[in-house]
Each structure stands twice: as structure tokens, then as C-alpha cells.
Coordinates of C-alpha atoms and ligand atoms in Angstrom, one line a residue:
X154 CA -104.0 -45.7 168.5
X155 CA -107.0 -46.0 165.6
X156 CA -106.7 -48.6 163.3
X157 CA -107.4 -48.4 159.7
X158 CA -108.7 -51.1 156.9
X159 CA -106.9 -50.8 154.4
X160 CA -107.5 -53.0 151.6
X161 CA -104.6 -53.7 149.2
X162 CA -105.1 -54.6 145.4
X163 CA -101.7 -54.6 143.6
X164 CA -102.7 -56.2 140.6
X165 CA -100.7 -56.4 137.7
X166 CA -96.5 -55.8 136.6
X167 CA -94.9 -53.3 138.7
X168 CA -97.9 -52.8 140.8
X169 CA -96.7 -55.7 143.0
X170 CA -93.2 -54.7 143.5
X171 CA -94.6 -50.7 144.4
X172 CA -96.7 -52.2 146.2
X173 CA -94.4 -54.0 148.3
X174 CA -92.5 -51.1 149.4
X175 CA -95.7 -49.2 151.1
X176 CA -96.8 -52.2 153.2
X177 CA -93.2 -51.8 154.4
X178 CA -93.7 -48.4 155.4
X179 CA -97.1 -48.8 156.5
X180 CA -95.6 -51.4 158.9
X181 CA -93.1 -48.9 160.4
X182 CA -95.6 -46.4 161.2
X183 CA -97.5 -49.0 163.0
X184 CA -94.3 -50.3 165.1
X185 CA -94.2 -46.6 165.4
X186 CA -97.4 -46.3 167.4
X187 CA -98.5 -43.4 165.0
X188 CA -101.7 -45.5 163.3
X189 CA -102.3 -49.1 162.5
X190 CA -103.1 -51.0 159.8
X191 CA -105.3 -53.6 159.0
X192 CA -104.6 -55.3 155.9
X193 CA -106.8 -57.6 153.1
X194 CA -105.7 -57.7 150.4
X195 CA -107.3 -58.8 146.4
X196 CA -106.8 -59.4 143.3
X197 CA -108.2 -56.5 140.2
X198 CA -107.1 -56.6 137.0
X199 CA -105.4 -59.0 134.3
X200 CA -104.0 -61.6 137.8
X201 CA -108.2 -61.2 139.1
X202 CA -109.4 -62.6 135.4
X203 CA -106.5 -65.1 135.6
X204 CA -107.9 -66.5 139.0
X205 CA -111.7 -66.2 138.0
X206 CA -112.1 -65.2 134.7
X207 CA -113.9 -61.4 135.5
X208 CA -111.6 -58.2 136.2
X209 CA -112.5 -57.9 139.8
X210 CA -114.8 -60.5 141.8
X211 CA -117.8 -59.0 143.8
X212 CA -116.2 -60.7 147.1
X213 CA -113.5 -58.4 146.5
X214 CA -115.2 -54.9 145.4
X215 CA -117.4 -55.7 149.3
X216 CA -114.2 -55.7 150.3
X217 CA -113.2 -52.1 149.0
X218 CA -116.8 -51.0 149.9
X219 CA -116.0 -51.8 153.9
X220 CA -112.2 -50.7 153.4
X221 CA -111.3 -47.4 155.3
X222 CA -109.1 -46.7 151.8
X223 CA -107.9 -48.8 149.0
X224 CA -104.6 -49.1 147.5
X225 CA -104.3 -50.0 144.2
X226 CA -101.4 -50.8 142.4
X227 CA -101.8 -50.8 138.6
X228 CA -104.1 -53.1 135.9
X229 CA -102.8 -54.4 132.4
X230 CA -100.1 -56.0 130.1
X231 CA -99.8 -57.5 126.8
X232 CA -101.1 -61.1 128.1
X233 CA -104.6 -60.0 128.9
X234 CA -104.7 -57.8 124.9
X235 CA -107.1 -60.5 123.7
X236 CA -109.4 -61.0 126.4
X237 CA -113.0 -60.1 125.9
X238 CA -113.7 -56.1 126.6
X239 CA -115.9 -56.6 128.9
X240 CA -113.9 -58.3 132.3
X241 CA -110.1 -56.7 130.4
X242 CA -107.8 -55.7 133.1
X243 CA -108.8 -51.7 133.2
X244 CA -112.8 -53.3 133.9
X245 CA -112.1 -53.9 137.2
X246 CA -110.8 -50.5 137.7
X247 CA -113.6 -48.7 136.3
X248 CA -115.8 -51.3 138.5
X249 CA -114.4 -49.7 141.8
X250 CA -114.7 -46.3 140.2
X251 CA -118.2 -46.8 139.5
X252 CA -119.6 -48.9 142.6
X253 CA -117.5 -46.6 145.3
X254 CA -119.0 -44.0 143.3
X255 CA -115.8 -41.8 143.4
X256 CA -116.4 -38.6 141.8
X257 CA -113.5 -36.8 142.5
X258 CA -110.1 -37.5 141.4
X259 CA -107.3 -35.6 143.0
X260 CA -104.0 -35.4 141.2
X261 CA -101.3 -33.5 142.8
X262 CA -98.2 -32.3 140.4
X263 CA -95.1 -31.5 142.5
X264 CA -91.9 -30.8 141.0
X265 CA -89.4 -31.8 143.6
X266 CA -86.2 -29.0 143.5
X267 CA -83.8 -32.1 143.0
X268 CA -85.9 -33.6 139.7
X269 CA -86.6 -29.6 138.0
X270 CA -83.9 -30.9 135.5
X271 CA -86.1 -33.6 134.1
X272 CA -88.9 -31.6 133.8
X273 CA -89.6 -31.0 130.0
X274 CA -89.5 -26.8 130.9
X275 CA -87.1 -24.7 132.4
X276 CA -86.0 -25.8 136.3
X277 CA -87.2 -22.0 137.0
X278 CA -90.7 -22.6 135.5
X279 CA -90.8 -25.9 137.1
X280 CA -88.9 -26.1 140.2
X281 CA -90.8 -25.9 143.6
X282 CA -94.1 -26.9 141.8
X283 CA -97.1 -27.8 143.6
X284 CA -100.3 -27.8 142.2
X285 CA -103.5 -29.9 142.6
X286 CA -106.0 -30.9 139.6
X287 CA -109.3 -31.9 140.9
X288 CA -110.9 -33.8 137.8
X289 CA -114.0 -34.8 137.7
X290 CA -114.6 -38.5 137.4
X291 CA -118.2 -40.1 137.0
X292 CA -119.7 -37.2 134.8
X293 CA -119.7 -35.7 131.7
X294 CA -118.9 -36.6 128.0
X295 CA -116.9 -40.3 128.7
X296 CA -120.8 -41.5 130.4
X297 CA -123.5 -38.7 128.7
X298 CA -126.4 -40.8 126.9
X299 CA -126.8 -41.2 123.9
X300 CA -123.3 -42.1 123.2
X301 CA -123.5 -44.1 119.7
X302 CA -122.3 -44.3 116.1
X303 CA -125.7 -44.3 113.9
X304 CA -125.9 -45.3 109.9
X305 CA -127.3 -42.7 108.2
X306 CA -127.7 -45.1 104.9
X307 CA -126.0 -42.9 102.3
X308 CA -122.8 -44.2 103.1
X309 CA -122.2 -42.1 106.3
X310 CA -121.9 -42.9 109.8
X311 CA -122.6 -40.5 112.6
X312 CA -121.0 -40.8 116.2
X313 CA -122.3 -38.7 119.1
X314 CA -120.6 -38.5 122.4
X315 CA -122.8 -36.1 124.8
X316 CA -121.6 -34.1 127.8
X317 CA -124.0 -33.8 130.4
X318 CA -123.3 -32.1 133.8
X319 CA -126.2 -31.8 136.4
X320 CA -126.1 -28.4 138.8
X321 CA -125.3 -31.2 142.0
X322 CA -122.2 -32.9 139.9
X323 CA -120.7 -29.3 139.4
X324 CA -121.3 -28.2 143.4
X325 CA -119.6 -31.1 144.7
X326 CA -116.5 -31.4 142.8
X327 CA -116.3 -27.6 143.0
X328 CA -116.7 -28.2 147.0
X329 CA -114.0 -30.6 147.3
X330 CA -111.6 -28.0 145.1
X331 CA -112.3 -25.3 147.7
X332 CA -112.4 -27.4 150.3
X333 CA -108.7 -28.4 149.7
X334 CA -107.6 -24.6 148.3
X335 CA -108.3 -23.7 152.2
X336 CA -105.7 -26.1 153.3
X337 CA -103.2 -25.2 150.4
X338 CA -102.9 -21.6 149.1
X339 CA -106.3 -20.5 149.3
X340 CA -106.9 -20.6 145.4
X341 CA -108.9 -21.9 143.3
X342 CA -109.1 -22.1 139.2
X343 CA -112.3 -23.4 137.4
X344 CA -111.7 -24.5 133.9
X345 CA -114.6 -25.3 131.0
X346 CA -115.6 -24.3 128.1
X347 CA -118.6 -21.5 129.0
X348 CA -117.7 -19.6 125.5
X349 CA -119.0 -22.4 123.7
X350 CA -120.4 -25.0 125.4
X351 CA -124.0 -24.6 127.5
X352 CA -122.5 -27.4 130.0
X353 CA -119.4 -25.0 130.6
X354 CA -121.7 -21.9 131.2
X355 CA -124.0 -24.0 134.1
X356 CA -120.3 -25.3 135.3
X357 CA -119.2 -21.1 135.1
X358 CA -122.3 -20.2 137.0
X359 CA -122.4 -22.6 139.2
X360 CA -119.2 -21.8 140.6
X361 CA -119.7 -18.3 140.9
X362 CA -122.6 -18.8 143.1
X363 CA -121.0 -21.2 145.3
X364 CA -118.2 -19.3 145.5
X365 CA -120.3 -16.8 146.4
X366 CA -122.4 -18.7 149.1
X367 CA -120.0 -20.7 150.8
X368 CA -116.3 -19.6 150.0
X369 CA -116.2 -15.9 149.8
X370 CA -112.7 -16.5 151.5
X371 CA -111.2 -18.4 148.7
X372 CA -109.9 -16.6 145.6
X373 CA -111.7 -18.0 142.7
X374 CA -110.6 -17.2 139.3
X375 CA -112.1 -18.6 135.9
X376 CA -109.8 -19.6 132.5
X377 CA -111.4 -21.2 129.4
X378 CA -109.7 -25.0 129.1
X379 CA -107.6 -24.5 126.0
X380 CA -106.3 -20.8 127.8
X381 CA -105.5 -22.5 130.5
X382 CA -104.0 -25.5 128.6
X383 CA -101.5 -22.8 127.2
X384 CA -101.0 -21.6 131.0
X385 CA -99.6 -24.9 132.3
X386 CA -97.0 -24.9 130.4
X387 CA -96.2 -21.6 130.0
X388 CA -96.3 -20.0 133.8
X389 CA -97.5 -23.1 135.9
X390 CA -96.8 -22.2 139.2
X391 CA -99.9 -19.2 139.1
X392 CA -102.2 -22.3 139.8
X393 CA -103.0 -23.7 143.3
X394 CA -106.2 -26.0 142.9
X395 CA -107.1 -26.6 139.5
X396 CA -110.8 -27.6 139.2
X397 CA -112.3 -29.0 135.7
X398 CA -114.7 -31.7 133.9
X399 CA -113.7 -35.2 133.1
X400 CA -112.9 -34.5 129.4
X401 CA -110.6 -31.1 130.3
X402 CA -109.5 -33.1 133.6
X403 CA -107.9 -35.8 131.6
X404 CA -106.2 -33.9 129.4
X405 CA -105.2 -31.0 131.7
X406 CA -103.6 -33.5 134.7
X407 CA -101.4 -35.3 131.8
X408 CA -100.3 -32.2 130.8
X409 CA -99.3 -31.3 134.4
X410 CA -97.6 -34.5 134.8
X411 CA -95.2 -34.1 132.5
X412 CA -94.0 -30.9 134.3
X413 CA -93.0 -32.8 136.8
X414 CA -90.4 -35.1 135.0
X415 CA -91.6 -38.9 135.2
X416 CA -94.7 -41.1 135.6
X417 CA -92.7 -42.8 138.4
X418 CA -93.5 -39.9 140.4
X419 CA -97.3 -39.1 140.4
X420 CA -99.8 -40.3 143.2
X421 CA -103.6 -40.0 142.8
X422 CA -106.5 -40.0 144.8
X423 CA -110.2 -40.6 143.9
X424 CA -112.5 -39.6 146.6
X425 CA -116.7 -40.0 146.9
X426 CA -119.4 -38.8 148.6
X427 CA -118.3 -37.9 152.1
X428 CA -121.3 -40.2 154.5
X429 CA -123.2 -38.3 156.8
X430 CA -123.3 -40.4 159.9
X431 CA -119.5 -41.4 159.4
X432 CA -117.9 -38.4 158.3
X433 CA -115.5 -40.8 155.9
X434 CA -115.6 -41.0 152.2
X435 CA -115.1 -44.2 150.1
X436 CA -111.7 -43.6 148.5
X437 CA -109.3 -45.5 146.5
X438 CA -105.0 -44.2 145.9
X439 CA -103.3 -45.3 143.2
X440 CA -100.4 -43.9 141.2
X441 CA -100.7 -42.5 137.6
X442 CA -98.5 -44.8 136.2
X443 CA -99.8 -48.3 134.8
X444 CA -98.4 -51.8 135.2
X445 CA -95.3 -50.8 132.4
X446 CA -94.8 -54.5 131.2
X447 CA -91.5 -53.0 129.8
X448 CA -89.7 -53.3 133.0
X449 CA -91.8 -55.3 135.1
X450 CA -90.1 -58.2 137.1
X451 CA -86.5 -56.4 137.1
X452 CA -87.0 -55.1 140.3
X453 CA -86.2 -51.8 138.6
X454 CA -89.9 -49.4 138.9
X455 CA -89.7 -46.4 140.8
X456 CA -92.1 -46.8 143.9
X457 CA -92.2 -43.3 145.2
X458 CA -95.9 -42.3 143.4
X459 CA -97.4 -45.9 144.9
X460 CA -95.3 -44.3 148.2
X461 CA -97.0 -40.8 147.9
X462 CA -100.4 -42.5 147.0
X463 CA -100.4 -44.0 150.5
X464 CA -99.2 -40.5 151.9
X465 CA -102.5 -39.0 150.1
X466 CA -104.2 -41.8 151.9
X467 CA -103.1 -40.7 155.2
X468 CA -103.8 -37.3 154.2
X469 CA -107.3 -37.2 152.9
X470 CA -108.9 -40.2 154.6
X471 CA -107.3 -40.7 158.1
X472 CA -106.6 -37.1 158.5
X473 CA -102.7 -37.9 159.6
X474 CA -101.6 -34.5 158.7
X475 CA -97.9 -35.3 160.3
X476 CA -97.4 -38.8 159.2
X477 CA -97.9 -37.2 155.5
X478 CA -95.7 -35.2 155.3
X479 CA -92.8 -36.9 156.9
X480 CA -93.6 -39.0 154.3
X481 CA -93.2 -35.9 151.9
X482 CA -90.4 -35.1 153.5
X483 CA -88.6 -38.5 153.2
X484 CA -89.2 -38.3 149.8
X485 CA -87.4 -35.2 149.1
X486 CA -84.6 -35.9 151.3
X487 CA -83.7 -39.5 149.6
X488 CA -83.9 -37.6 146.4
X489 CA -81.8 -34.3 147.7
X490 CA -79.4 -36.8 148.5
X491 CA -79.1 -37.8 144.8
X492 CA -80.9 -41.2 145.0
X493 CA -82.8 -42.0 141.8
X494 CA -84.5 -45.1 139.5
X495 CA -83.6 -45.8 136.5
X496 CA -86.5 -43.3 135.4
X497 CA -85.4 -40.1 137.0
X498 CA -81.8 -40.8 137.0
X499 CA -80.7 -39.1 133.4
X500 CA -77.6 -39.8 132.3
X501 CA -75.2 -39.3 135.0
X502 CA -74.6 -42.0 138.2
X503 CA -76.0 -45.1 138.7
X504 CA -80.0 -46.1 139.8
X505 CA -80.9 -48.2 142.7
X506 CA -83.7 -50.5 142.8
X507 CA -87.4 -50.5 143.4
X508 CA -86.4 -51.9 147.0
X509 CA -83.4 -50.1 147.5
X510 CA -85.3 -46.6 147.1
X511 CA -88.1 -48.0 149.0
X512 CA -85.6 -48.4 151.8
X513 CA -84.2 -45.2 151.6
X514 CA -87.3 -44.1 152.4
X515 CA -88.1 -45.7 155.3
X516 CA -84.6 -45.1 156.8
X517 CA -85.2 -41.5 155.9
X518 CA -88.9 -41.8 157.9
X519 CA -87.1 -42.2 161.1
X520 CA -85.3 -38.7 160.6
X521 CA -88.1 -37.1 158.9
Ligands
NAD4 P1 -97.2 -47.2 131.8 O1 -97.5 -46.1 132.7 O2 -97.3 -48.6 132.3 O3 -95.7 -47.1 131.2 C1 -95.3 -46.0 130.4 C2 -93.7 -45.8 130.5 O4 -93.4 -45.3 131.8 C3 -93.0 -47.2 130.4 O5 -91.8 -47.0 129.7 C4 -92.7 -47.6 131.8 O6 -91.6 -48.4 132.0 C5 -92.5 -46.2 132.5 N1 -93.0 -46.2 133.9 C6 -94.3 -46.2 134.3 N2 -94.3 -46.2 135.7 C7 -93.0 -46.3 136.1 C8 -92.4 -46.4 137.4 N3 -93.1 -46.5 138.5 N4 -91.0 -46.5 137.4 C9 -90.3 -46.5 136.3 N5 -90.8 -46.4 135.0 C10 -92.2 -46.3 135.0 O7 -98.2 -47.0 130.5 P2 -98.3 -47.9 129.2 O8 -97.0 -48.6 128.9 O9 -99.1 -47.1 128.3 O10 -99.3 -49.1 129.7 C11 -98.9 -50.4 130.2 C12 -100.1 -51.1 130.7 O11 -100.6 -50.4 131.8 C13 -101.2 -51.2 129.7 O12 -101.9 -52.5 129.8 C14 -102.2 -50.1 130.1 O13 -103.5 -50.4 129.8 C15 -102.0 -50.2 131.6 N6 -102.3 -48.9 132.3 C16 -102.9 -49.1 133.6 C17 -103.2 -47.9 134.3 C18 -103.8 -48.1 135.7 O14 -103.7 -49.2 136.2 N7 -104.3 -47.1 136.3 C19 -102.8 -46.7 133.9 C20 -102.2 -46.5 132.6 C21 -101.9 -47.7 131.9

């Protein structure tokens, strides 16, 4: 049986109590015999500044370095709002991003048939969703130099913010959006600007000619980002794999997050370069939601993204096709069977708890 090392960093609010619910499923599947799992586990975010005054401590980003795959729960609250910028809870986060180098950032949005109702469009728009944005994450306009606000000394200011996107950035997320379209419905979208903006028109071409090159099998199809913007909401299920820039990314995957009906629900994955001699890339799961201070500590969060985040894990890092999707399927059967949080409950029944749904889960594993 292969082990993994998997390093855990819950951090802050309801990232500890998510948290807690996939080290008990991650212990099943190794009583199981399916994989094991080698745990370490740190501190990132407003808890890591507590114990050491920065947002994540080098001892612990060599940890994620040497990790097969890192979990992370979520950063932040209302006691770190007055702590220096510089080491503030989402510091640490951007640390990892930026030392693991992970370029690509994977954000699945499933509508499950028992949640279409609390989708914000129509259950037949919605329900039986599945599609995947691949954003990319260490590029573009958010890191383009020179980024500055300038006095022009006549009672002006000027601020630039530039968007830069080398021919390698575009290949490689492009590849990893193909990559998965071949072991999904063997689509892919590309979505920029190329009308308007010359870093859209090197993102258009260069998809073309990889397509081209390397993917000749894959359908590829090309929608400006505010066309496609409009497409999301209005006939999402024509998408498979979605692939844009950081600045579209961001705004496209919260978009199709809210088809899906809550935050509570939506894993991530943020992937890097995949090493030549290893065949593994550094990658870190974590859900979309953050540490909501709001219900922290009442035992009342819904931990099925955190749950699904370590079902990506299993996915895209160890290549445990089977073990991810019983995990998939768990999930939808605890949920066919009418089991909800407080978040995707609505107003009929009653919710269970952040424990209670994790172990519905895991009983559900066994059947799965
Ligand atoms: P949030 O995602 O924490 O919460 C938004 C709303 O959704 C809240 O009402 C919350 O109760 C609810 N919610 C979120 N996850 C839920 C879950 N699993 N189950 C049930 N309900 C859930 O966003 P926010 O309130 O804007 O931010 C709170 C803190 O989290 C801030 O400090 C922010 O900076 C941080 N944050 C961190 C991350 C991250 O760690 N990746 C992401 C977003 C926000």
C-alpha cells in the first residue's frame, strides 16, 4: 500500500472543525488498506502569527515543500484586522502560493441534483452541473510590474496595474486545461480578452497552436470573458473545462460558484510544475470558503468542500481515481438522503452538525 505525506494546515475559525472531519476519513481509508497517510501538521494564518508573530514560519512552508499534498483549511478573522499587512493571516497563504510556485488553480462547480433548489437559477439550468475553471494563478495583472499609484503634481494621481503573460505561462495552464478535458468531456473553453487587449490575443494564439500541436483530439472553442461571463449564467452546462487568466479566473469561478448554491460546498485545487524526475507536482487543496468567524466555534460549518478538497487530492496528486469518487459518491448520497448544514438546508427540516455530516459521510464510504 503507498503512503502519502500529507501535510495538514487548518489554520483559522471553521478551518479546524472541517478540518477535523477529513483526517477522519483519511483514517478510514487507511484502516481500509486503500492508501495511507502520513500526517504533519502546522500552523498558517492568523493562529501561525499568534504563535510566532509572521503568517506562516519557514519550518513550516519546508514542510509543504516535502509534503506529497497539503491541506489547508482556511486563514482570517476579525482578531488579526489590525495586524501589520505584511505577516496578516492571507500572507501566509500567498507565501505557499508563491514558494510551491502553484500556477494553476482548479475549481470544480458541481451542482449536486439534491442542492439545484438553492442554486440562484433555475434547478433545470443548474442541476447535474459539472464544470471545471482552470484559473491562472501566479501571472498576469494581480503581479505585472510596474504596479503603482504615481503623483502627477497638478492635483492628480495615476494608478497602473499591468497584465503581463509570457508565451510559457499561457502553454502550461492551457496544458493542464486539456490535460484534464481528456479525462472529463473532452472540452475545452479559453476565455480573454483578444478583442482588446494584446495579452488576450498572445493568450488566443497561443491556444490555437497548442491546440493544434498537441490536442487535435480535444474540442477547443474560444468566448471573449464578458461573453462568456453572460454564458455562465445563462446556459452553464455548454462548458466542460473552462480555461482563463488570473483577473477573468477570479471573477469567472465566483460567478460559477454561486450556481452551485453555497460556499460550504466548493473544493479547490492549486497545482505547479509537474517535476521531471518525480512525475509529482507540488500541490495544495483547500476549499473556497474562508474561516467565516460568523459561525466559527458552533460546531455548525458544512465540511463537505474541506471533504471534496481532500477527494481532489486523491484525484490529482495520488492518482486514486476510485477512492475519489466514492468519496463523490458519499457525498451525494448523504445529501440524496436529505442531510444538510445549516447552510444548504433552506427553510424546511432541521441541520446537523459539522460532525454529524462528516459522519454521514464516512458511514456512507463503507457503501459507496
Ligand atoms: P467566508 O467564506 O468565511 O464566509 C462567508 C459566509 O459564508 C459566512 O456567512 C459564512 O458563515 C458562510 N460560510 C462559509 N463557509 C461555510 C461553511 N463551510 N459552512 C457554512 N457556512 C459557511 O468569507 P468572509 O466572511 O468574507 O471572510 C471571513 C474571513 O475569512 C476573513 O478574514 C477573510 O479574509 C477570510 N477568507 C479566507 C479565505 C481563505 O482562507 N482561502 C478565503 C476567503 C476569505
Amino acid at each position: 500500500m503507498a503512503t502519502y505525506k500529507l501535510l495538514i494546515l487548518p489554520g483559522d475559525g471553521i478551518g479546524v472543525e472541517v478540518m477535523a472531519e477529513v483526517e477522519k476519513i483519511a483514517q478510514w481509508f487507511t484502516k481500509e488498506g486503500i492508501a495511507a497517510f502520513e500526517f504533519e501538521k502546522g500552523l498558517v494564518g492568523g493562529c501561525a502569527y499568534d504563535a510566532h508573530g509572521k503568517a506562516i514560519s519557514d519550518s513550516d512552508v519546508a514542510l509543504a515543500q516535502a509534503a506529497d499534498a497539503v491541506l489547508l483549511g482556511a486563514v482570517g478573522g476579525p482578531k488579526w484586522d489590525g495586524v501589520p499587512y505584511d505577516v496578516r493571516p492571507e500572507a501566509g497563504l500567498l507565501r505557499l502560493r508563491k514558494d510551491m510556485q502553484l500556477f494553476a488553480n482548479l475549481r470544480p462547480a458541481i451542482c449536486y441534483p439534491a442542492l439545484a433548489d438553492a442554486s440562484s437559477l433555475k434547478r433545470e439550468l443548474v442541476d447535474g452541473l459539472d464544470i471545471m475553471i482552470v484559473r491562472e494563478l501566479t501571472g498576469g495583472v494581480y503581479f505585472g510590474e510596474p504596479k503603482q499609484i504615481i503623483d502627477l503634481g497638478n492635483g492628480q494621481r495615476r494608478a497602473i496595474d499591468t497584465q503581463v503573460y509570457d508565451t510559457y505561462e499561457i502553454e502550461r495552464i492551457a496544458r493542464v486545461a486539456f490535460e484534464l478535458a481528456r479525462k472529463r468531456r473532452n472540452k475545452v473553453t479559453s476565455s480573454e480578452k483578444h478583442n482588446v487587449m494584446k495579452s488576450g490575443l498572445l493568450w488566443y494564439e497561443t491556444v490555437i497552436a497548442l491546440h493544434a500541436r498537441d490536442y487535435k483530439d480535444v474540442e477547443c472553442e474560444h468566448q471573449l470573458a464578458d461573453s462568456l461571463g453572460m454564458q455562465l449564467v445563462r446556459r452553464p452546462k455548454q462548458f466542460d473545462v473552462i480555461v482563463t487568466d488570473n483577473l477573468f479566473g477570479d471573477i469567472l469561478s465566483d460567478i460559477a460558484s454561486m450556481l452551485t448554491g453555497s460556499l460550504g460546498m466548493l473544493p479547490s485545487a492549486s497545482l505547479g510544475e509537474v517535476d521531471q524526475k518525480t512525475g509529482q507536482r507540488k500541490a495544495l487543496y483547500e476549499p473556497v470558503h474562508g474561516s467565516a468567524p460568523d459561525i466559527a466555534g458552533k460546531g455548525i460549518a458544512n465540511p463537505i468542500a474541506m471533504i471534496a478538497s481532500f477527494g481532489m487530492a486523491l484525484r490529482y496528486s495520488f492518482g486514486l481515481i476510485e477512492a475519489a469518487d466514492k468519496i463523490e459518491k458519499a457525498i451525494s448520497s448523504v445529501l440524496d438522503k436529505g442531510l444538510r448544514t445549516a447552510d444548504i438546508k433552506g427553510e424546511k427540516g432541521d441541520a446537523v452538525s459539522t460532525s454529524q455530516m462528516g459522519d454521514a459521510i464516512l458511514a456512507a464510504l463503507q457503501t459507496a
